[in-house]
Amino acid sequence: MKDERFRKTELAVWVAISGNAALACLKGILGVMTQSQALLADAAHSAAGVAGSSAALVRLRSAGRSQEDTNPGGFDQRAAVTTVLIALLILIAGIEMGFSAVKSLWTPAAHTSKTYALVAIGISLLLKEIMFQYTTKLGQAIESPEIIANGRTHRSDIYSTIVALIGVFGASVANLLDISIFYYLDPIAGIIISLMILRMGYALVKETLHTKKDYVLQQEDADDLLAVVQLIKGVITVDDLKAREQGHYVVVELKISVNPRVSVWEGHEISKKVKQQLMKRFHHISEVLVHVAPYDAGYPYKHATDAELNDLPSVIH
């Protein structure tokens, strides 16, 4: 089930994937043409951003599909395995680019013009800022902390491009003034960006392994959540309430009991209201999985008569 919030979150992720993919291609091609280790490493960093956003998309779709699955843990497990594999690819890319940059320190490439490399870096800085502004404003508009956090990654990605700019600019100055020491700024920048890529891969692995753990709700937090759910018309009892961390945010899973005489549509509407209210009131909650069950008054309380069942609350009376 994809509500408006889910669709806009997915759109923001696709914007990140498309933007980083375009930048990776542009910087990769011009990096080869200008023989710039810094620009090639920055291209790899953008490619790692594509992989990271793809992992986020996998987790997002897993969270959305698990709400309709009888075994939501199955989707979570597959998403975690996929994310770890993507993280390993990022780590391999960082190691490969690092070795290439170190090697070029001892065997420097031919001194070629870096003008096109500077143009690519300028385009990268501009596009990254546009992506940051768009994603941040979208997150603020729908009050989505996960989208705002995704926007901050675009701003942090600018740092790698700035490092590449320093390296390419140094090599350009070396060409103009024939100062050989400045040529080494380009491969040194490539090494620094490679370390950034390794840090990105490590952070993704750490986050994925961390999300497999259950989030322990403090009693006061659980009471706040219960108070909101129990005020929703149609909810008779909250039978179970669990939460788990997903990155910096929390996924809540709960089981509610409703009038056994309500229709399937009514039960679905009640679950939608529960999800909407929790995500509206608690901004650190990124997803709510609601399981609806018929209320059983026979145990441990008493046998319910038809009149008593009719008196139970629903969304239509």
PDB file of C-alpha atoms in Angstrom:
ATOM      1  CA  MET A   1       0.000   0.000   0.000  1.00  0.00           C
ATOM      2  CA  LYS A   2       1.519   3.274  -1.132  1.00  0.00           C
ATOM      3  CA  ASP A   3       0.134   6.431   0.427  1.00  0.00           C
ATOM      4  CA  GLU A   4       1.125   9.964  -0.590  1.00  0.00           C
ATOM      5  CA  ARG A   5       3.955  10.111   1.936  1.00  0.00           C
ATOM      6  CA  PHE A   6       5.454   6.876   0.630  1.00  0.00           C
ATOM      7  CA  ARG A   7       5.273   8.028  -3.009  1.00  0.00           C
ATOM      8  CA  LYS A   8       6.991  11.343  -2.273  1.00  0.00           C
ATOM      9  CA  THR A   9       9.697   9.616  -0.247  1.00  0.00           C
ATOM     10  CA  GLU A  10      10.276   7.200  -3.120  1.00  0.00           C
ATOM     11  CA  LEU A  11      10.424  10.127  -5.558  1.00  0.00           C
ATOM     12  CA  ALA A  12      13.136  11.814  -3.467  1.00  0.00           C
ATOM     13  CA  VAL A  13      15.204   8.618  -3.525  1.00  0.00           C
ATOM     14  CA  TRP A  14      14.817   8.317  -7.298  1.00  0.00           C
ATOM     15  CA  VAL A  15      15.963  11.939  -7.698  1.00  0.00           C
ATOM     16  CA  ALA A  16      19.097  11.055  -5.699  1.00  0.00           C
ATOM     17  CA  ILE A  17      19.727   7.939  -7.808  1.00  0.00           C
ATOM     18  CA  SER A  18      19.243   9.767 -11.131  1.00  0.00           C
ATOM     19  CA  GLY A  19      21.331  12.778 -10.149  1.00  0.00           C
ATOM     20  CA  ASN A  20      24.237  10.744  -8.810  1.00  0.00           C
ATOM     21  CA  ALA A  21      24.158   8.405 -11.818  1.00  0.00           C
ATOM     22  CA  ALA A  22      24.383  11.352 -14.226  1.00  0.00           C
ATOM     23  CA  LEU A  23      27.242  12.888 -12.259  1.00  0.00           C
ATOM     24  CA  ALA A  24      29.096   9.574 -12.054  1.00  0.00           C
ATOM     25  CA  CYS A  25      28.947   9.177 -15.849  1.00  0.00           C
ATOM     26  CA  LEU A  26      29.973  12.775 -16.548  1.00  0.00           C
ATOM     27  CA  LYS A  27      32.882  12.812 -14.092  1.00  0.00           C
ATOM     28  CA  GLY A  28      33.997   9.322 -15.098  1.00  0.00           C
ATOM     29  CA  ILE A  29      34.206  10.186 -18.805  1.00  0.00           C
ATOM     30  CA  LEU A  30      35.952  13.516 -18.260  1.00  0.00           C
ATOM     31  CA  GLY A  31      38.184  11.965 -15.587  1.00  0.00           C
ATOM     32  CA  VAL A  32      39.515   9.489 -18.150  1.00  0.00           C
ATOM     33  CA  MET A  33      39.913  12.228 -20.778  1.00  0.00           C
ATOM     34  CA  THR A  34      41.869  14.507 -18.427  1.00  0.00           C
ATOM     35  CA  GLN A  35      43.626  11.652 -16.578  1.00  0.00           C
ATOM     36  CA  SER A  36      42.548  13.130 -13.250  1.00  0.00           C
ATOM     37  CA  GLN A  37      42.658  10.716 -10.310  1.00  0.00           C
ATOM     38  CA  ALA A  38      40.695  13.209  -8.193  1.00  0.00           C
ATOM     39  CA  LEU A  39      37.835  13.415 -10.699  1.00  0.00           C
ATOM     40  CA  LEU A  40      37.785   9.642 -11.200  1.00  0.00           C
ATOM     41  CA  ALA A  41      37.605   9.135  -7.429  1.00  0.00           C
ATOM     42  CA  ASP A  42      34.797  11.703  -7.216  1.00  0.00           C
ATOM     43  CA  ALA A  43      32.983   9.802  -9.988  1.00  0.00           C
ATOM     44  CA  ALA A  44      33.329   6.645  -7.888  1.00  0.00           C
ATOM     45  CA  HIS A  45      31.977   8.590  -4.902  1.00  0.00           C
ATOM     46  CA  SER A  46      28.889   9.575  -6.924  1.00  0.00           C
ATOM     47  CA  ALA A  47      28.507   5.953  -8.031  1.00  0.00           C
ATOM     48  CA  ALA A  48      28.679   4.936  -4.381  1.00  0.00           C
ATOM     49  CA  GLY A  49      25.897   7.479  -3.763  1.00  0.00           C
ATOM     50  CA  VAL A  50      23.804   5.671  -6.392  1.00  0.00           C
ATOM     51  CA  ALA A  51      24.436   2.378  -4.599  1.00  0.00           C
ATOM     52  CA  GLY A  52      23.594   3.897  -1.213  1.00  0.00           C
ATOM     53  CA  SER A  53      20.337   5.408  -2.514  1.00  0.00           C
ATOM     54  CA  SER A  54      19.476   2.071  -4.152  1.00  0.00           C
ATOM     55  CA  ALA A  55      19.931   0.372  -0.786  1.00  0.00           C
ATOM     56  CA  ALA A  56      17.633   2.992   0.765  1.00  0.00           C
ATOM     57  CA  LEU A  57      15.050   2.272  -1.947  1.00  0.00           C
ATOM     58  CA  VAL A  58      15.239  -1.455  -1.200  1.00  0.00           C
ATOM     59  CA  ARG A  59      14.646  -0.801   2.515  1.00  0.00           C
ATOM     60  CA  LEU A  60      11.813   1.615   1.747  1.00  0.00           C
ATOM     61  CA  ARG A  61       9.976  -0.846  -0.492  1.00  0.00           C
ATOM     62  CA  SER A  62      10.600  -3.633   1.991  1.00  0.00           C
ATOM     63  CA  ALA A  63       8.946  -1.582   4.731  1.00  0.00           C
ATOM     64  CA  GLY A  64       5.978  -0.839   2.465  1.00  0.00           C
ATOM     65  CA  ARG A  65       5.504  -4.449   1.308  1.00  0.00           C
ATOM     66  CA  SER A  66       6.015  -5.996   4.720  1.00  0.00           C
ATOM     67  CA  GLN A  67       2.857  -4.290   5.942  1.00  0.00           C
ATOM     68  CA  GLU A  68       0.811  -6.504   3.635  1.00  0.00           C
ATOM     69  CA  ASP A  69       2.817  -9.702   4.211  1.00  0.00           C
ATOM     70  CA  THR A  70       2.137 -12.301   6.859  1.00  0.00           C
ATOM     71  CA  ASN A  71       5.859 -12.644   7.485  1.00  0.00           C
ATOM     72  CA  PRO A  72       7.266  -9.091   7.428  1.00  0.00           C
ATOM     73  CA  GLY A  73      10.632 -10.283   8.719  1.00  0.00           C
ATOM     74  CA  GLY A  74      11.231 -12.068   5.409  1.00  0.00           C
ATOM     75  CA  PHE A  75      11.300  -8.821   3.458  1.00  0.00           C
ATOM     76  CA  ASP A  76      13.473  -7.181   6.101  1.00  0.00           C
ATOM     77  CA  GLN A  77      15.993 -10.021   5.915  1.00  0.00           C
ATOM     78  CA  ARG A  78      16.238  -9.877   2.109  1.00  0.00           C
ATOM     79  CA  ALA A  79      16.574  -6.086   2.222  1.00  0.00           C
ATOM     80  CA  ALA A  80      19.379  -6.388   4.781  1.00  0.00           C
ATOM     81  CA  VAL A  81      21.280  -8.930   2.644  1.00  0.00           C
ATOM     82  CA  THR A  82      20.894  -6.751  -0.465  1.00  0.00           C
ATOM     83  CA  THR A  83      22.094  -3.672   1.421  1.00  0.00           C
ATOM     84  CA  VAL A  84      25.165  -5.487   2.770  1.00  0.00           C
ATOM     85  CA  LEU A  85      26.086  -6.648  -0.752  1.00  0.00           C
ATOM     86  CA  ILE A  86      25.764  -3.084  -2.045  1.00  0.00           C
ATOM     87  CA  ALA A  87      27.918  -1.861   0.846  1.00  0.00           C
ATOM     88  CA  LEU A  88      30.603  -4.411  -0.055  1.00  0.00           C
ATOM     89  CA  LEU A  89      30.619  -3.120  -3.635  1.00  0.00           C
ATOM     90  CA  ILE A  90      31.118   0.414  -2.290  1.00  0.00           C
ATOM     91  CA  LEU A  91      34.026  -0.777  -0.135  1.00  0.00           C
ATOM     92  CA  ILE A  92      35.633  -2.562  -3.092  1.00  0.00           C
ATOM     93  CA  ALA A  93      35.284   0.582  -5.225  1.00  0.00           C
ATOM     94  CA  GLY A  94      36.916   2.677  -2.505  1.00  0.00           C
ATOM     95  CA  ILE A  95      39.842   0.270  -2.161  1.00  0.00           C
ATOM     96  CA  GLU A  96      40.342   0.087  -5.929  1.00  0.00           C
ATOM     97  CA  MET A  97      40.312   3.863  -6.351  1.00  0.00           C
ATOM     98  CA  GLY A  98      42.688   4.250  -3.398  1.00  0.00           C
ATOM     99  CA  PHE A  99      45.223   1.840  -4.891  1.00  0.00           C
ATOM    100  CA  SER A 100      44.980   3.572  -8.261  1.00  0.00           C
ATOM    101  CA  ALA A 101      45.568   6.994  -6.690  1.00  0.00           C
ATOM    102  CA  VAL A 102      48.536   5.755  -4.628  1.00  0.00           C
ATOM    103  CA  LYS A 103      50.046   4.132  -7.701  1.00  0.00           C
ATOM    104  CA  SER A 104      49.800   7.408  -9.638  1.00  0.00           C
ATOM    105  CA  LEU A 105      51.906   9.111  -6.950  1.00  0.00           C
ATOM    106  CA  TRP A 106      54.897   7.059  -8.101  1.00  0.00           C
ATOM    107  CA  THR A 107      54.023   6.903 -11.779  1.00  0.00           C
ATOM    108  CA  PRO A 108      52.326  10.247 -12.529  1.00  0.00           C
ATOM    109  CA  ALA A 109      50.248  10.449 -15.676  1.00  0.00           C
ATOM    110  CA  ALA A 110      51.031  12.757 -18.574  1.00  0.00           C
ATOM    111  CA  HIS A 111      50.373  16.414 -17.832  1.00  0.00           C
ATOM    112  CA  THR A 112      47.097  17.099 -19.617  1.00  0.00           C
ATOM    113  CA  SER A 113      44.741  20.060 -19.532  1.00  0.00           C
ATOM    114  CA  LYS A 114      42.299  19.900 -16.638  1.00  0.00           C
ATOM    115  CA  THR A 115      39.848  22.474 -18.022  1.00  0.00           C
ATOM    116  CA  TYR A 116      37.110  19.917 -18.694  1.00  0.00           C
ATOM    117  CA  ALA A 117      37.635  18.446 -15.250  1.00  0.00           C
ATOM    118  CA  LEU A 118      37.010  21.861 -13.692  1.00  0.00           C
ATOM    119  CA  VAL A 119      33.820  22.208 -15.772  1.00  0.00           C
ATOM    120  CA  ALA A 120      32.593  18.811 -14.548  1.00  0.00           C
ATOM    121  CA  ILE A 121      33.283  19.777 -10.934  1.00  0.00           C
ATOM    122  CA  GLY A 122      31.372  23.047 -11.376  1.00  0.00           C
ATOM    123  CA  ILE A 123      28.362  21.163 -12.784  1.00  0.00           C
ATOM    124  CA  SER A 124      28.590  18.679  -9.908  1.00  0.00           C
ATOM    125  CA  LEU A 125      28.570  21.396  -7.248  1.00  0.00           C
ATOM    126  CA  LEU A 126      25.569  23.100  -8.869  1.00  0.00           C
ATOM    127  CA  LEU A 127      23.548  19.899  -9.281  1.00  0.00           C
ATOM    128  CA  LYS A 128      24.306  18.756  -5.729  1.00  0.00           C
ATOM    129  CA  GLU A 129      23.049  22.058  -4.332  1.00  0.00           C
ATOM    130  CA  ILE A 130      19.859  21.820  -6.431  1.00  0.00           C
ATOM    131  CA  MET A 131      19.265  18.257  -5.189  1.00  0.00           C
ATOM    132  CA  PHE A 132      19.852  19.379  -1.597  1.00  0.00           C
ATOM    133  CA  GLN A 133      17.395  22.284  -1.842  1.00  0.00           C
ATOM    134  CA  TYR A 134      14.716  20.172  -3.566  1.00  0.00           C
ATOM    135  CA  THR A 135      14.954  17.236  -1.157  1.00  0.00           C
ATOM    136  CA  THR A 136      15.058  19.403   1.960  1.00  0.00           C
ATOM    137  CA  LYS A 137      12.024  21.472   0.924  1.00  0.00           C
ATOM    138  CA  LEU A 138      10.096  18.312   0.038  1.00  0.00           C
ATOM    139  CA  GLY A 139      10.918  16.781   3.425  1.00  0.00           C
ATOM    140  CA  GLN A 140       9.814  19.925   5.247  1.00  0.00           C
ATOM    141  CA  ALA A 141       6.603  20.123   3.210  1.00  0.00           C
ATOM    142  CA  ILE A 142       5.441  16.632   4.184  1.00  0.00           C
ATOM    143  CA  GLU A 143       7.189  16.677   7.578  1.00  0.00           C
ATOM    144  CA  SER A 144       9.332  13.665   6.698  1.00  0.00           C
ATOM    145  CA  PRO A 145      12.574  13.397   8.716  1.00  0.00           C
ATOM    146  CA  GLU A 146      13.893  10.608   6.484  1.00  0.00           C
ATOM    147  CA  ILE A 147      13.678  12.831   3.390  1.00  0.00           C
ATOM    148  CA  ILE A 148      15.349  15.728   5.226  1.00  0.00           C
ATOM    149  CA  ALA A 149      18.162  13.361   6.279  1.00  0.00           C
ATOM    150  CA  ASN A 150      18.500  12.226   2.662  1.00  0.00           C
ATOM    151  CA  GLY A 151      18.847  15.873   1.651  1.00  0.00           C
ATOM    152  CA  ARG A 152      21.706  16.323   4.096  1.00  0.00           C
ATOM    153  CA  THR A 153      23.619  13.549   2.333  1.00  0.00           C
ATOM    154  CA  HIS A 154      23.612  15.680  -0.843  1.00  0.00           C
ATOM    155  CA  ARG A 155      25.178  18.547   1.088  1.00  0.00           C
ATOM    156  CA  SER A 156      27.813  16.243   2.633  1.00  0.00           C
ATOM    157  CA  ASP A 157      28.602  14.816  -0.835  1.00  0.00           C
ATOM    158  CA  ILE A 158      29.726  18.301  -1.822  1.00  0.00           C
ATOM    159  CA  TYR A 159      32.764  17.861   0.425  1.00  0.00           C
ATOM    160  CA  SER A 160      34.211  15.157  -1.819  1.00  0.00           C
ATOM    161  CA  THR A 161      33.712  17.384  -4.853  1.00  0.00           C
ATOM    162  CA  ILE A 162      35.472  20.257  -3.065  1.00  0.00           C
ATOM    163  CA  VAL A 163      38.425  17.951  -2.380  1.00  0.00           C
ATOM    164  CA  ALA A 164      38.431  17.002  -6.066  1.00  0.00           C
ATOM    165  CA  LEU A 165      38.333  20.706  -6.969  1.00  0.00           C
ATOM    166  CA  ILE A 166      41.443  21.358  -4.873  1.00  0.00           C
ATOM    167  CA  GLY A 167      43.292  18.480  -6.535  1.00  0.00           C
ATOM    168  CA  VAL A 168      42.297  19.401 -10.095  1.00  0.00           C
ATOM    169  CA  PHE A 169      42.975  23.092  -9.501  1.00  0.00           C
ATOM    170  CA  GLY A 170      46.434  22.231  -8.154  1.00  0.00           C
ATOM    171  CA  ALA A 171      47.194  20.172 -11.251  1.00  0.00           C
ATOM    172  CA  SER A 172      45.964  23.028 -13.465  1.00  0.00           C
ATOM    173  CA  VAL A 173      48.252  25.484 -11.662  1.00  0.00           C
ATOM    174  CA  ALA A 174      51.117  23.027 -12.133  1.00  0.00           C
ATOM    175  CA  ASN A 175      50.430  23.011 -15.874  1.00  0.00           C
ATOM    176  CA  LEU A 176      50.375  26.802 -16.074  1.00  0.00           C
ATOM    177  CA  LEU A 177      53.362  27.566 -13.846  1.00  0.00           C
ATOM    178  CA  ASP A 178      55.312  24.350 -14.420  1.00  0.00           C
ATOM    179  CA  ILE A 179      55.572  23.634 -10.684  1.00  0.00           C
ATOM    180  CA  SER A 180      55.824  19.853 -10.506  1.00  0.00           C
ATOM    181  CA  ILE A 181      54.979  19.571  -6.795  1.00  0.00           C
ATOM    182  CA  PHE A 182      51.403  20.733  -7.477  1.00  0.00           C
ATOM    183  CA  TYR A 183      50.816  17.761  -9.775  1.00  0.00           C
ATOM    184  CA  TYR A 184      50.652  15.535  -6.708  1.00  0.00           C
ATOM    185  CA  LEU A 185      47.619  17.369  -5.344  1.00  0.00           C
ATOM    186  CA  ASP A 186      45.441  15.490  -7.851  1.00  0.00           C
ATOM    187  CA  PRO A 187      46.320  11.916  -6.730  1.00  0.00           C
ATOM    188  CA  ILE A 188      46.370  13.011  -3.072  1.00  0.00           C
ATOM    189  CA  ALA A 189      42.816  14.299  -3.506  1.00  0.00           C
ATOM    190  CA  GLY A 190      41.950  10.923  -5.070  1.00  0.00           C
ATOM    191  CA  ILE A 191      43.262   9.122  -1.973  1.00  0.00           C
ATOM    192  CA  ILE A 192      41.232  11.351   0.365  1.00  0.00           C
ATOM    193  CA  ILE A 193      38.037  10.769  -1.643  1.00  0.00           C
ATOM    194  CA  SER A 194      38.731   7.015  -1.622  1.00  0.00           C
ATOM    195  CA  LEU A 195      38.782   7.155   2.176  1.00  0.00           C
ATOM    196  CA  MET A 196      35.416   8.950   2.046  1.00  0.00           C
ATOM    197  CA  ILE A 197      34.040   6.125  -0.103  1.00  0.00           C
ATOM    198  CA  LEU A 198      35.313   3.532   2.385  1.00  0.00           C
ATOM    199  CA  ARG A 199      33.668   5.475   5.205  1.00  0.00           C
ATOM    200  CA  MET A 200      30.390   5.483   3.251  1.00  0.00           C
ATOM    201  CA  GLY A 201      30.509   1.709   2.771  1.00  0.00           C
ATOM    202  CA  TYR A 202      31.373   1.098   6.419  1.00  0.00           C
ATOM    203  CA  ALA A 203      28.534   3.351   7.593  1.00  0.00           C
ATOM    204  CA  LEU A 204      26.064   1.468   5.375  1.00  0.00           C
ATOM    205  CA  VAL A 205      27.156  -1.916   6.756  1.00  0.00           C
ATOM    206  CA  LYS A 206      26.974  -0.631  10.326  1.00  0.00           C
ATOM    207  CA  GLU A 207      23.522   0.875   9.789  1.00  0.00           C
ATOM    208  CA  THR A 208      22.198  -2.325   8.181  1.00  0.00           C
ATOM    209  CA  LEU A 209      23.438  -4.560  10.993  1.00  0.00           C
ATOM    210  CA  HIS A 210      22.064  -2.103  13.549  1.00  0.00           C
ATOM    211  CA  THR A 211      18.576  -2.069  12.015  1.00  0.00           C
ATOM    212  CA  LYS A 212      18.210  -5.806  12.631  1.00  0.00           C
ATOM    213  CA  LYS A 213      18.062  -5.145  16.360  1.00  0.00           C
ATOM    214  CA  ASP A 214      14.794  -4.394  18.086  1.00  0.00           C
ATOM    215  CA  TYR A 215      14.355  -0.919  19.448  1.00  0.00           C
ATOM    216  CA  VAL A 216      13.632  -1.025  23.172  1.00  0.00           C
ATOM    217  CA  LEU A 217      10.780   1.317  23.997  1.00  0.00           C
ATOM    218  CA  GLN A 218      11.024   3.182  27.259  1.00  0.00           C
ATOM    219  CA  GLN A 219       7.875   2.929  29.347  1.00  0.00           C
ATOM    220  CA  GLU A 220       7.044   6.616  28.909  1.00  0.00           C
ATOM    221  CA  ASP A 221       7.490   6.336  25.128  1.00  0.00           C
ATOM    222  CA  ALA A 222       5.231   3.277  24.980  1.00  0.00           C
ATOM    223  CA  ASP A 223       2.611   5.059  27.104  1.00  0.00           C
ATOM    224  CA  ASP A 224       2.626   8.026  24.716  1.00  0.00           C
ATOM    225  CA  LEU A 225       2.110   5.767  21.706  1.00  0.00           C
ATOM    226  CA  LEU A 226      -0.642   3.800  23.436  1.00  0.00           C
ATOM    227  CA  ALA A 227      -2.436   6.976  24.474  1.00  0.00           C
ATOM    228  CA  VAL A 228      -2.597   8.184  20.866  1.00  0.00           C
ATOM    229  CA  VAL A 229      -3.809   4.838  19.490  1.00  0.00           C
ATOM    230  CA  GLN A 230      -6.457   4.310  22.173  1.00  0.00           C
ATOM    231  CA  LEU A 231      -8.049   7.676  21.379  1.00  0.00           C
ATOM    232  CA  ILE A 232      -8.705   6.622  17.778  1.00  0.00           C
ATOM    233  CA  LYS A 233     -12.347   5.739  17.145  1.00  0.00           C
ATOM    234  CA  GLY A 234     -12.765   2.057  16.360  1.00  0.00           C
ATOM    235  CA  VAL A 235      -9.796   0.777  18.378  1.00  0.00           C
ATOM    236  CA  ILE A 236     -10.952  -1.347  21.333  1.00  0.00           C
ATOM    237  CA  THR A 237      -7.612  -2.611  22.652  1.00  0.00           C
ATOM    238  CA  VAL A 238      -3.925  -2.519  21.743  1.00  0.00           C
ATOM    239  CA  ASP A 239      -2.783  -6.125  22.134  1.00  0.00           C
ATOM    240  CA  ASP A 240       0.876  -5.791  21.158  1.00  0.00           C
ATOM    241  CA  LEU A 241       3.321  -2.954  20.521  1.00  0.00           C
ATOM    242  CA  LYS A 242       6.884  -3.374  19.230  1.00  0.00           C
ATOM    243  CA  ALA A 243       9.429  -1.113  17.594  1.00  0.00           C
ATOM    244  CA  ARG A 244      12.716  -1.505  15.758  1.00  0.00           C
ATOM    245  CA  GLU A 245      15.303   0.983  14.575  1.00  0.00           C
ATOM    246  CA  GLN A 246      15.761   1.694  10.880  1.00  0.00           C
ATOM    247  CA  GLY A 247      18.730   3.993  10.546  1.00  0.00           C
ATOM    248  CA  HIS A 248      18.041   7.058  12.661  1.00  0.00           C
ATOM    249  CA  TYR A 249      14.317   6.414  12.772  1.00  0.00           C
ATOM    250  CA  VAL A 250      11.875   3.907  14.257  1.00  0.00           C
ATOM    251  CA  VAL A 251       9.454   1.427  12.703  1.00  0.00           C
ATOM    252  CA  VAL A 252       6.480   0.639  14.947  1.00  0.00           C
ATOM    253  CA  GLU A 253       4.530  -2.607  14.697  1.00  0.00           C
ATOM    254  CA  LEU A 254       1.332  -3.047  16.676  1.00  0.00           C
ATOM    255  CA  LYS A 255      -1.705  -5.282  16.874  1.00  0.00           C
ATOM    256  CA  ILE A 256      -5.096  -3.774  17.572  1.00  0.00           C
ATOM    257  CA  SER A 257      -8.505  -5.313  18.251  1.00  0.00           C
ATOM    258  CA  VAL A 258     -11.648  -3.944  16.640  1.00  0.00           C
ATOM    259  CA  ASN A 259     -15.333  -4.775  16.718  1.00  0.00           C
ATOM    260  CA  PRO A 260     -15.657  -8.266  15.179  1.00  0.00           C
ATOM    261  CA  ARG A 261     -18.813  -7.176  13.365  1.00  0.00           C
ATOM    262  CA  VAL A 262     -17.149  -4.439  11.293  1.00  0.00           C
ATOM    263  CA  SER A 263     -16.444  -4.947   7.602  1.00  0.00           C
ATOM    264  CA  VAL A 264     -13.011  -5.482   6.092  1.00  0.00           C
ATOM    265  CA  TRP A 265     -13.151  -1.928   4.761  1.00  0.00           C
ATOM    266  CA  GLU A 266     -13.835  -0.527   8.228  1.00  0.00           C
ATOM    267  CA  GLY A 267     -10.924  -2.474   9.699  1.00  0.00           C
ATOM    268  CA  HIS A 268      -8.695  -1.135   6.941  1.00  0.00           C
ATOM    269  CA  GLU A 269      -9.836   2.446   7.599  1.00  0.00           C
ATOM    270  CA  ILE A 270      -9.126   2.096  11.321  1.00  0.00           C
ATOM    271  CA  SER A 271      -5.592   0.829  10.607  1.00  0.00           C
ATOM    272  CA  LYS A 272      -5.004   3.786   8.251  1.00  0.00           C
ATOM    273  CA  LYS A 273      -6.070   6.241  10.962  1.00  0.00           C
ATOM    274  CA  VAL A 274      -3.717   4.589  13.466  1.00  0.00           C
ATOM    275  CA  LYS A 275      -0.783   4.879  11.068  1.00  0.00           C
ATOM    276  CA  GLN A 276      -1.563   8.473  10.103  1.00  0.00           C
ATOM    277  CA  GLN A 277      -1.939   9.663  13.688  1.00  0.00           C
ATOM    278  CA  LEU A 278       1.268   8.046  14.934  1.00  0.00           C
ATOM    279  CA  MET A 279       3.388   9.360  12.051  1.00  0.00           C
ATOM    280  CA  LYS A 280       1.842  12.807  12.433  1.00  0.00           C
ATOM    281  CA  ARG A 281       2.440  13.028  16.184  1.00  0.00           C
ATOM    282  CA  PHE A 282       5.886  11.374  16.337  1.00  0.00           C
ATOM    283  CA  HIS A 283       8.316  12.577  13.656  1.00  0.00           C
ATOM    284  CA  HIS A 284      10.977  10.008  14.563  1.00  0.00           C
ATOM    285  CA  ILE A 285       8.626   7.220  13.399  1.00  0.00           C
ATOM    286  CA  SER A 286       9.253   6.427   9.726  1.00  0.00           C
ATOM    287  CA  GLU A 287       6.785   3.532   9.298  1.00  0.00           C
ATOM    288  CA  VAL A 288       3.854   1.980  11.164  1.00  0.00           C
ATOM    289  CA  LEU A 289       2.739  -1.616  10.557  1.00  0.00           C
ATOM    290  CA  VAL A 290      -0.769  -2.246  11.886  1.00  0.00           C
ATOM    291  CA  HIS A 291      -2.255  -5.739  12.300  1.00  0.00           C
ATOM    292  CA  VAL A 292      -6.021  -5.791  12.843  1.00  0.00           C
ATOM    293  CA  ALA A 293      -7.734  -8.601  14.792  1.00  0.00           C
ATOM    294  CA  PRO A 294     -11.357  -9.088  15.934  1.00  0.00           C
ATOM    295  CA  TYR A 295     -11.917  -8.289  19.595  1.00  0.00           C
ATOM    296  CA  ASP A 296     -12.709 -11.391  21.685  1.00  0.00           C
ATOM    297  CA  ALA A 297     -14.607 -10.567  24.868  1.00  0.00           C
ATOM    298  CA  GLY A 298     -15.088 -14.221  25.795  1.00  0.00           C
ATOM    299  CA  TYR A 299     -11.659 -14.714  27.367  1.00  0.00           C
ATOM    300  CA  PRO A 300     -10.469 -13.764  29.873  1.00  0.00           C
ATOM    301  CA  TYR A 301     -13.501 -11.568  30.499  1.00  0.00           C
ATOM    302  CA  LYS A 302     -16.937 -12.958  29.671  1.00  0.00           C
ATOM    303  CA  HIS A 303     -19.091 -14.234  26.860  1.00  0.00           C
ATOM    304  CA  ALA A 304     -20.367 -11.327  24.809  1.00  0.00           C
ATOM    305  CA  THR A 305     -23.970 -11.144  23.707  1.00  0.00           C
ATOM    306  CA  ASP A 306     -25.037  -9.745  20.352  1.00  0.00           C
ATOM    307  CA  ALA A 307     -26.154  -6.541  22.027  1.00  0.00           C
ATOM    308  CA  GLU A 308     -22.763  -6.111  23.674  1.00  0.00           C
ATOM    309  CA  LEU A 309     -20.958  -6.628  20.365  1.00  0.00           C
ATOM    310  CA  ASN A 310     -23.130  -4.031  18.718  1.00  0.00           C
ATOM    311  CA  ASP A 311     -22.189  -1.546  21.423  1.00  0.00           C
ATOM    312  CA  LEU A 312     -18.478  -1.852  20.646  1.00  0.00           C
ATOM    313  CA  PRO A 313     -17.029   1.153  18.766  1.00  0.00           C
ATOM    314  CA  SER A 314     -16.408   1.186  15.022  1.00  0.00           C
ATOM    315  CA  VAL A 315     -15.771   3.861  12.437  1.00  0.00           C
ATOM    316  CA  ILE A 316     -19.460   4.112  11.493  1.00  0.00           C
ATOM    317  CA  HIS A 317     -21.145   4.391  14.891  1.00  0.00           C
TER     318      HIS A 317
END
